[in-house]
Structures are given as C-alpha cells and as structure tokens.
Amino acid sequence: MNKTILTGDRPTGKLHLGHYVGSLKNRVELQNSGEYDKIFIMIADQQALTDNADNPKKIIDHVSEVALDYLSVGIDPQKSTIFLQSDIPEISELNMYFQNLVTVSRVQRNPTVKAEIQQKGFGQSVPVGFFVYSISQAADILAFRGTHVPAGEDQKPLIEQANEIVATFSRYYDPNLFTPIEHILPPAGMGRLVGIDGKGKMSKSLNNGIYLSDDPDTIQQKVMKMYTDPNHINVSDPGQVEGNVVFTYLDVFATDKEKVAELKEHYRAGGLGDVKIKRYLNEILQDTLRPFREKREELAKDKSAIMSILEAGGNQAREVAADTLSKAKTSMGINYFNR
C-alpha cells in the first residue's frame, strides 16, 4: 500500500515558532525520511475564506508568505508537492459528495468544530462553509488518497470524522478506494507551543508569537517581554519554573539539557535573575531562526519563482485529485461519460 501524507496551513498570516515546533520541523523530517511515497502540503486558502470572506486580501497577501516560510525551513518542492487548495476544484466536488454522508448533528458534536465556533464568537451566525469545514478537511485528505496526516492532538476529532466518512463511503460504494487515515502526532514535547504571554498557545490572532521571519531586534524584544514568574521580583527570590515561558522554550529549543537543568535548580533556589535566562534563550532562538530568515530573504527576492512552484505543485496535485474524483464518481455510478 502506498503511504501518502497530506498536511497544510491556512494562509492568514506568517508562520511562527509554534508552527515550526508543532508541524513544520516534523514535516521536514518526514519528507526526508524516505518512508512516504508522496507528500502533499496544501496552503488552505479556501478554508481560510470560510471565516474571512469579507477580507480576501488578508488571504491573498499571505499565500506567498506561507510558501516562503515552508521553503525557508526546508520543505523541498522536489520531494513535497506544495499547492493551493483553490487550484484543485476536484476537492470541492468531492467535498459536496461527502457532505451527503454526514449529518448536521454529527458535525455539531465534533469538539474541534465546537471549540473553533466558540473561540471565534460566531454563535448562530457561523458561516455554513466554516460549519462544515471538518467535512472539507476529509475531502482535502482523501482527494489525494492520503493515508497519514501529521497533526496535533487537537486535530484528532477531525481525523476521526474523516475516517467515519471513509467507512461510510466504503460501505455504500467502494471498499477499496479509500483507506483509514493514520494520525501522526508530533514527537513528545513538540506539540503546542505556549505564547510569549503565557496565556495560551502561540497564535496569530492573539499576537503572542515569534515569527520565523522576525528580525534579530524583534526576537530580542519579544524574548525580553516573555512571561516568567510574577512573584520572582528580586534576583534573590526563589522562582517558579513551572508555567515560566522562558523555561518552557528552553526545554524545547536548548540542546544543552544539563545546563537547562542547572539553571532551573538555580532559579528555584534563588539568585538567578529573569534577564540572565532571557538573554540565554535569546541567543538560542537567534541561532535557530537565523538560517531560516536568511534563506527566506534570499527567496523573497523573486516572488514569481515562488508562485511558479505553487503552480507546478497545483498541476501535480490536480492530476492525482482528478483521478480520485473519477474513481469516486464511477463507484457511485454517476461517472456518466467515464471521465
């Protein structure tokens, strides 16, 4: 059986360290592992429009920015197919057929959908396109006959619903076209990254992130504003490590784990100031982000080349999706003209 990955991001802003830790780093490793026959990475511009229909420029402006972030961290268009969701109309048609396999009550029960609707404050004014995005995501995956999806724990309900669609389609029409999707979780300790304010996950909407494209001064300023221990007022005071964003980041990004352990012990005992640990973290993040930023700046000199990569990826992706759609319609008995 072929092993195919489908993953992607909404182009609603530049990507940040949370994206890198939660997905991008893992994608590069999966891409270079040689274990997968095909890897599709989708810029989900259509899905982004489901809650930004009144501001499409926000999406348009960030399509190339997200592509630049992909390329800067090591996504290789020779190994991974990078494409735009809106460039593959077959996904939308497959989505329509899948919508007939899912009830309204089932969509309403999806905890990820419920949480997103509540977070965005839609209430009864939720756009229909956003309400059914869990079905749309199933179409995204299955249009390429995806078998593996790398995603965080919070995406588990969406993959479960996609597998329900696989089961229903198999029962009604064809048991061989789609296979159950496997959820690839991030490596231990590389899931959600808390924002610099410590109030929740790093998020574009909360403006609490460090972006892959941030310049050195901006990175330093953000590190120096990081939430630590509000009760650690004087250097001599014992400090709390748990919930301290600086130590959370050091656990993720520092390679010298012994030094981090020593700093934690010193901080708990007292005598270690916040400025010192922030300076140490700043050095680490500068070293981590410098190669990404330099590569990104070089690639950004030719935006037309970036769009050419997306166009070529779209051509490759459309060929696969068209084959899937043809097979799906044939199994449903509605491929009247065999195309």
GROMACS .gro file of C-alpha atoms in nm:
model
  339
    1MET     CA    1   0.000   0.000   0.000
    2ASN     CA    2   0.128   0.347  -0.090
    3LYS     CA    3   0.190   0.579   0.203
    4THR     CA    4   0.074   0.934   0.131
    5ILE     CA    5   0.088   1.236   0.360
    6LEU     CA    6  -0.149   1.533   0.339
    7THR     CA    7  -0.094   1.836   0.560
    8GLY     CA    8  -0.109   2.215   0.535
    9ASP     CA    9  -0.186   2.555   0.685
   10ARG     CA   10  -0.432   2.841   0.646
   11PRO     CA   11  -0.267   3.150   0.493
   12THR     CA   12  -0.398   3.401   0.743
   13GLY     CA   13  -0.056   3.527   0.846
   14LYS     CA   14   0.314   3.445   0.850
   15LEU     CA   15   0.410   3.125   1.031
   16HIS     CA   16   0.565   3.135   1.378
   17LEU     CA   17   0.769   2.920   1.616
   18GLY     CA   18   0.453   2.740   1.724
   19HIS     CA   19   0.403   2.621   1.366
   20TYR     CA   20   0.767   2.516   1.348
   21VAL     CA   21   0.758   2.316   1.671
   22GLY     CA   22   0.411   2.171   1.616
   23SER     CA   23   0.432   2.079   1.249
   24LEU     CA   24   0.699   2.225   1.019
   25LYS     CA   25   1.001   2.059   1.182
   26ASN     CA   26   0.823   1.725   1.179
   27ARG     CA   27   0.718   1.770   0.814
   28VAL     CA   28   1.077   1.823   0.706
   29GLU     CA   29   1.184   1.510   0.893
   30LEU     CA   30   0.901   1.305   0.741
   31GLN     CA   31   0.984   1.445   0.396
   32ASN     CA   32   1.347   1.342   0.430
   33SER     CA   33   1.278   1.004   0.592
   34GLY     CA   34   1.215   0.824   0.264
   35GLU     CA   35   0.925   0.636   0.426
   36TYR     CA   36   0.648   0.801   0.224
   37ASP     CA   37   0.564   0.764  -0.143
   38LYS     CA   38   0.402   1.106  -0.178
   39ILE     CA   39   0.380   1.417   0.038
   40PHE     CA   40   0.123   1.687  -0.034
   41ILE     CA   41   0.142   2.018   0.153
   42MET     CA   42  -0.161   2.239   0.096
   43ILE     CA   43  -0.199   2.612   0.150
   44ALA     CA   44  -0.565   2.609   0.255
   45ASP     CA   45  -0.678   2.940   0.111
   46GLN     CA   46  -1.037   2.824   0.055
   47GLN     CA   47  -1.073   2.711   0.414
   48ALA     CA   48  -0.926   3.043   0.530
   49LEU     CA   49  -1.201   3.224   0.339
   50THR     CA   50  -1.473   3.045   0.536
   51ASP     CA   51  -1.422   3.296   0.819
   52ASN     CA   52  -1.255   3.575   0.620
   53ALA     CA   53  -1.496   3.615   0.326
   54ASP     CA   54  -1.522   3.987   0.395
   55ASN     CA   55  -1.144   4.032   0.375
   56PRO     CA   56  -0.998   3.812   0.097
   57LYS     CA   57  -0.693   4.040   0.067
   58LYS     CA   58  -0.576   3.904   0.403
   59ILE     CA   59  -0.558   3.559   0.246
   60ILE     CA   60  -0.416   3.669  -0.088
   61ASP     CA   61  -0.136   3.868   0.078
   62HIS     CA   62  -0.020   3.570   0.284
   63VAL     CA   63  -0.021   3.291   0.024
   64SER     CA   64   0.336   3.362  -0.086
   65GLU     CA   65   0.440   3.440   0.274
   66VAL     CA   66   0.339   3.092   0.390
   67ALA     CA   67   0.511   2.938   0.087
   68LEU     CA   68   0.828   3.131   0.176
   69ASP     CA   69   0.810   3.002   0.533
   70TYR     CA   70   0.775   2.644   0.403
   71LEU     CA   71   1.078   2.674   0.179
   72SER     CA   72   1.288   2.855   0.440
   73VAL     CA   73   1.262   2.572   0.695
   74GLY     CA   74   1.348   2.301   0.443
   75ILE     CA   75   1.031   2.192   0.266
   76ASP     CA   76   1.167   2.083  -0.073
   77PRO     CA   77   0.935   2.111  -0.377
   78GLN     CA   78   1.135   1.826  -0.536
   79LYS     CA   79   1.026   1.598  -0.252
   80SER     CA   80   0.694   1.750  -0.143
   81THR     CA   81   0.412   1.883  -0.359
   82ILE     CA   82   0.320   2.233  -0.238
   83PHE     CA   83  -0.007   2.366  -0.380
   84LEU     CA   84  -0.305   2.596  -0.330
   85GLN     CA   85  -0.635   2.444  -0.223
   86SER     CA   86  -0.830   2.673  -0.457
   87ASP     CA   87  -0.625   2.544  -0.751
   88ILE     CA   88  -0.779   2.197  -0.713
   89PRO     CA   89  -1.154   2.216  -0.795
   90GLU     CA   90  -1.182   1.838  -0.759
   91ILE     CA   91  -1.155   1.880  -0.382
   92SER     CA   92  -1.470   2.093  -0.374
   93GLU     CA   93  -1.669   1.842  -0.578
   94LEU     CA   94  -1.558   1.554  -0.357
   95ASN     CA   95  -1.648   1.765  -0.055
   96MET     CA   96  -2.003   1.802  -0.188
   97TYR     CA   97  -2.046   1.425  -0.217
   98PHE     CA   98  -1.902   1.371   0.131
   99GLN     CA   99  -2.149   1.621   0.280
  100ASN     CA  100  -2.427   1.376   0.192
  101LEU     CA  101  -2.262   1.115   0.415
  102VAL     CA  102  -2.260   1.326   0.734
  103THR     CA  103  -2.550   1.456   0.942
  104VAL     CA  104  -2.581   1.805   1.088
  105SER     CA  105  -2.590   1.660   1.440
  106ARG     CA  106  -2.261   1.478   1.378
  107VAL     CA  107  -2.090   1.799   1.269
  108GLN     CA  108  -2.230   1.980   1.573
  109ARG     CA  109  -2.085   1.711   1.802
  110ASN     CA  110  -1.733   1.749   1.667
  111PRO     CA  111  -1.544   1.901   1.963
  112THR     CA  112  -1.287   2.076   1.744
  113VAL     CA  113  -1.560   2.246   1.539
  114LYS     CA  114  -1.749   2.342   1.856
  115ALA     CA  115  -1.436   2.490   2.012
  116GLU     CA  116  -1.349   2.687   1.698
  117ILE     CA  117  -1.701   2.829   1.670
  118GLN     CA  118  -1.695   2.933   2.035
  119GLN     CA  119  -1.343   3.080   2.010
  120LYS     CA  120  -1.442   3.293   1.712
  121GLY     CA  121  -1.766   3.403   1.878
  122PHE     CA  122  -1.989   3.303   1.586
  123GLY     CA  123  -2.289   3.178   1.784
  124GLN     CA  124  -2.576   3.123   1.542
  125SER     CA  125  -2.404   3.339   1.282
  126VAL     CA  126  -2.144   3.077   1.189
  127PRO     CA  127  -2.085   3.072   0.811
  128VAL     CA  128  -2.203   2.746   0.652
  129GLY     CA  129  -1.862   2.693   0.493
  130PHE     CA  130  -1.694   2.715   0.832
  131PHE     CA  131  -1.956   2.495   0.997
  132VAL     CA  132  -1.879   2.206   0.761
  133TYR     CA  133  -1.502   2.252   0.741
  134SER     CA  134  -1.450   1.916   0.913
  135ILE     CA  135  -1.602   1.753   0.603
  136SER     CA  136  -1.396   1.976   0.376
  137GLN     CA  137  -1.081   1.860   0.554
  138ALA     CA  138  -1.177   1.500   0.488
  139ALA     CA  139  -1.205   1.588   0.118
  140ASP     CA  140  -0.862   1.756   0.133
  141ILE     CA  141  -0.706   1.436   0.263
  142LEU     CA  142  -0.897   1.184   0.057
  143ALA     CA  143  -0.869   1.369  -0.275
  144PHE     CA  144  -0.507   1.254  -0.266
  145ARG     CA  145  -0.596   0.920  -0.107
  146GLY     CA  146  -0.399   1.030   0.196
  147THR     CA  147  -0.305   0.757   0.440
  148HIS     CA  148  -0.118   0.962   0.702
  149VAL     CA  149  -0.183   1.307   0.849
  150PRO     CA  150   0.074   1.472   1.079
  151ALA     CA  151  -0.122   1.694   1.316
  152GLY     CA  152  -0.155   1.793   1.680
  153GLU     CA  153  -0.371   1.620   1.939
  154ASP     CA  154  -0.642   1.885   1.889
  155GLN     CA  155  -0.694   1.759   1.533
  156LYS     CA  156  -0.787   1.408   1.647
  157PRO     CA  157  -1.167   1.466   1.622
  158LEU     CA  158  -1.129   1.588   1.263
  159ILE     CA  159  -0.935   1.277   1.161
  160GLU     CA  160  -1.189   1.059   1.340
  161GLN     CA  161  -1.467   1.220   1.138
  162ALA     CA  162  -1.269   1.174   0.816
  163ASN     CA  163  -1.236   0.804   0.898
  164GLU     CA  164  -1.610   0.784   0.953
  165ILE     CA  165  -1.654   0.922   0.602
  166VAL     CA  166  -1.410   0.659   0.472
  167ALA     CA  167  -1.615   0.388   0.642
  168THR     CA  168  -1.948   0.517   0.509
  169PHE     CA  169  -1.817   0.562   0.154
  170SER     CA  170  -1.670   0.213   0.167
  171ARG     CA  171  -2.000   0.067   0.287
  172TYR     CA  172  -2.215   0.249   0.031
  173TYR     CA  173  -1.994   0.248  -0.276
  174ASP     CA  174  -1.640   0.110  -0.285
  175PRO     CA  175  -1.446  -0.063  -0.006
  176ASN     CA  176  -1.115  -0.027  -0.188
  177LEU     CA  177  -1.085   0.338  -0.295
  178PHE     CA  178  -1.007   0.496   0.042
  179THR     CA  179  -0.818   0.352   0.338
  180PRO     CA  180  -0.836   0.456   0.705
  181ILE     CA  181  -0.619   0.757   0.786
  182GLU     CA  182  -0.340   0.730   1.043
  183HIS     CA  183  -0.278   1.026   1.272
  184ILE     CA  184   0.091   1.113   1.312
  185LEU     CA  185   0.132   1.305   1.637
  186PRO     CA  186   0.425   1.543   1.693
  187PRO     CA  187   0.721   1.394   1.882
  188ALA     CA  188   0.697   1.411   2.262
  189GLY     CA  189   0.741   1.766   2.387
  190MET     CA  190   0.693   1.912   2.038
  191GLY     CA  191   0.321   1.979   2.041
  192ARG     CA  192   0.159   2.313   2.108
  193LEU     CA  193   0.395   2.594   2.200
  194VAL     CA  194   0.268   2.844   2.454
  195GLY     CA  195   0.265   3.211   2.352
  196ILE     CA  196   0.517   3.457   2.493
  197ASP     CA  197   0.245   3.594   2.724
  198GLY     CA  198   0.186   3.251   2.879
  199LYS     CA  199  -0.191   3.284   2.831
  200GLY     CA  200  -0.241   3.020   2.565
  201LYS     CA  201  -0.090   2.861   2.258
  202MET     CA  202   0.116   3.078   2.027
  203SER     CA  203  -0.135   3.228   1.787
  204LYS     CA  204  -0.154   3.481   1.506
  205SER     CA  205  -0.488   3.604   1.637
  206LEU     CA  206  -0.356   3.655   1.992
  207ASN     CA  207  -0.045   3.836   1.867
  208ASN     CA  208   0.173   3.644   2.111
  209GLY     CA  209   0.411   3.474   1.870
  210ILE     CA  210   0.767   3.490   1.746
  211TYR     CA  211   0.761   3.465   1.368
  212LEU     CA  212   1.006   3.272   1.153
  213SER     CA  213   1.068   3.594   0.961
  214ASP     CA  214   1.123   3.821   1.263
  215ASP     CA  215   1.447   4.023   1.258
  216PRO     CA  216   1.702   3.990   1.543
  217ASP     CA  217   1.588   4.304   1.726
  218THR     CA  218   1.224   4.194   1.720
  219ILE     CA  219   1.313   3.849   1.850
  220GLN     CA  220   1.512   4.001   2.136
  221GLN     CA  221   1.232   4.243   2.226
  222LYS     CA  222   0.979   3.960   2.236
  223VAL     CA  223   1.203   3.738   2.446
  224MET     CA  224   1.261   4.017   2.697
  225LYS     CA  225   0.882   4.061   2.731
  226MET     CA  226   0.822   3.691   2.800
  227TYR     CA  227   0.609   3.588   3.095
  228THR     CA  228   0.815   3.437   3.377
  229ASP     CA  229   0.721   3.416   3.745
  230PRO     CA  230   0.530   3.726   3.863
  231ASN     CA  231   0.638   3.657   4.221
  232HIS     CA  232   1.007   3.650   4.129
  233ILE     CA  233   1.054   4.020   4.198
  234ASN     CA  234   1.411   4.025   4.326
  235VAL     CA  235   1.703   3.823   4.191
  236SER     CA  236   1.746   3.665   4.533
  237ASP     CA  237   1.386   3.542   4.543
  238PRO     CA  238   1.320   3.171   4.475
  239GLY     CA  239   1.148   3.140   4.138
  240GLN     CA  240   0.893   2.903   3.988
  241VAL     CA  241   0.992   2.710   3.677
  242GLU     CA  242   0.653   2.555   3.605
  243GLY     CA  243   0.447   2.789   3.386
  244ASN     CA  244   0.753   3.006   3.323
  245VAL     CA  245   0.755   3.061   2.947
  246VAL     CA  246   1.132   3.112   2.926
  247PHE     CA  247   1.198   2.767   3.072
  248THR     CA  248   0.925   2.616   2.855
  249TYR     CA  249   1.110   2.745   2.548
  250LEU     CA  250   1.448   2.636   2.682
  251ASP     CA  251   1.312   2.282   2.722
  252VAL     CA  252   1.211   2.285   2.356
  253PHE     CA  253   1.499   2.470   2.187
  254ALA     CA  254   1.810   2.431   2.405
  255THR     CA  255   2.039   2.144   2.309
  256ASP     CA  256   2.239   2.158   2.633
  257LYS     CA  257   1.985   1.992   2.861
  258GLU     CA  258   2.231   1.971   3.152
  259LYS     CA  259   2.275   2.348   3.153
  260VAL     CA  260   1.897   2.399   3.146
  261ALA     CA  261   1.861   2.163   3.443
  262GLU     CA  262   2.126   2.363   3.632
  263LEU     CA  263   1.952   2.691   3.552
  264LYS     CA  264   1.620   2.552   3.677
  265GLU     CA  265   1.778   2.441   4.003
  266HIS     CA  266   1.947   2.779   4.049
  267TYR     CA  267   1.625   2.968   3.966
  268ARG     CA  268   1.423   2.765   4.216
  269ALA     CA  269   1.680   2.826   4.489
  270GLY     CA  270   1.703   3.199   4.420
  271GLY     CA  271   1.991   3.410   4.299
  272LEU     CA  272   1.919   3.388   3.925
  273GLY     CA  273   1.751   3.680   3.753
  274ASP     CA  274   1.500   3.674   3.468
  275VAL     CA  275   1.723   3.889   3.248
  276LYS     CA  276   2.001   3.629   3.251
  277ILE     CA  277   1.780   3.339   3.144
  278LYS     CA  278   1.611   3.554   2.881
  279ARG     CA  279   1.948   3.651   2.734
  280TYR     CA  280   2.041   3.282   2.715
  281LEU     CA  281   1.714   3.199   2.542
  282ASN     CA  282   1.759   3.491   2.302
  283GLU     CA  283   2.098   3.352   2.193
  284ILE     CA  284   1.942   3.013   2.125
  285LEU     CA  285   1.645   3.149   1.930
  286GLN     CA  286   1.869   3.379   1.725
  287ASP     CA  287   2.080   3.076   1.624
  288THR     CA  288   1.767   2.873   1.549
  289LEU     CA  289   1.595   3.132   1.334
  290ARG     CA  290   1.894   3.290   1.157
  291PRO     CA  291   1.928   3.029   0.879
  292PHE     CA  292   1.552   3.034   0.814
  293ARG     CA  293   1.542   3.412   0.793
  294GLU     CA  294   1.847   3.435   0.565
  295LYS     CA  295   1.710   3.173   0.326
  296ARG     CA  296   1.369   3.340   0.332
  297GLU     CA  297   1.514   3.681   0.250
  298GLU     CA  298   1.701   3.535  -0.047
  299LEU     CA  299   1.394   3.353  -0.181
  300ALA     CA  300   1.174   3.661  -0.134
  301LYS     CA  301   1.377   3.847  -0.397
  302ASP     CA  302   1.189   3.653  -0.666
  303LYS     CA  303   0.823   3.617  -0.572
  304SER     CA  304   0.739   3.500  -0.925
  305ALA     CA  305   0.954   3.192  -0.865
  306ILE     CA  306   0.751   3.115  -0.553
  307MET     CA  307   0.425   3.133  -0.749
  308SER     CA  308   0.578   2.911  -1.018
  309ILE     CA  309   0.647   2.648  -0.752
  310LEU     CA  310   0.283   2.668  -0.640
  311GLU     CA  311   0.158   2.647  -0.998
  312ALA     CA  312   0.371   2.341  -1.073
  313GLY     CA  313   0.259   2.182  -0.748
  314GLY     CA  314  -0.103   2.253  -0.838
  315ASN     CA  315  -0.061   2.076  -1.172
  316GLN     CA  316   0.079   1.769  -1.000
  317ALA     CA  317  -0.185   1.772  -0.727
  318ARG     CA  318  -0.472   1.819  -0.973
  319GLU     CA  319  -0.369   1.511  -1.169
  320VAL     CA  320  -0.397   1.295  -0.858
  321ALA     CA  321  -0.720   1.458  -0.734
  322ALA     CA  322  -0.882   1.424  -1.078
  323ASP     CA  323  -0.805   1.052  -1.081
  324THR     CA  324  -0.952   1.013  -0.732
  325LEU     CA  325  -1.267   1.204  -0.824
  326SER     CA  326  -1.318   0.998  -1.140
  327LYS     CA  327  -1.284   0.676  -0.942
  328ALA     CA  328  -1.519   0.804  -0.670
  329LYS     CA  329  -1.787   0.903  -0.924
  330THR     CA  330  -1.754   0.571  -1.104
  331SER     CA  331  -1.803   0.382  -0.778
  332MET     CA  332  -2.109   0.599  -0.705
  333GLY     CA  333  -2.249   0.529  -1.052
  334ILE     CA  334  -2.251   0.893  -1.162
  335ASN     CA  335  -1.950   0.900  -1.394
  336TYR     CA  336  -2.182   0.901  -1.694
  337PHE     CA  337  -1.920   0.994  -1.951
  338ASN     CA  338  -1.628   0.799  -1.799
  339ARG     CA  339  -1.404   1.096  -1.730
   0.00000   0.00000   0.00000
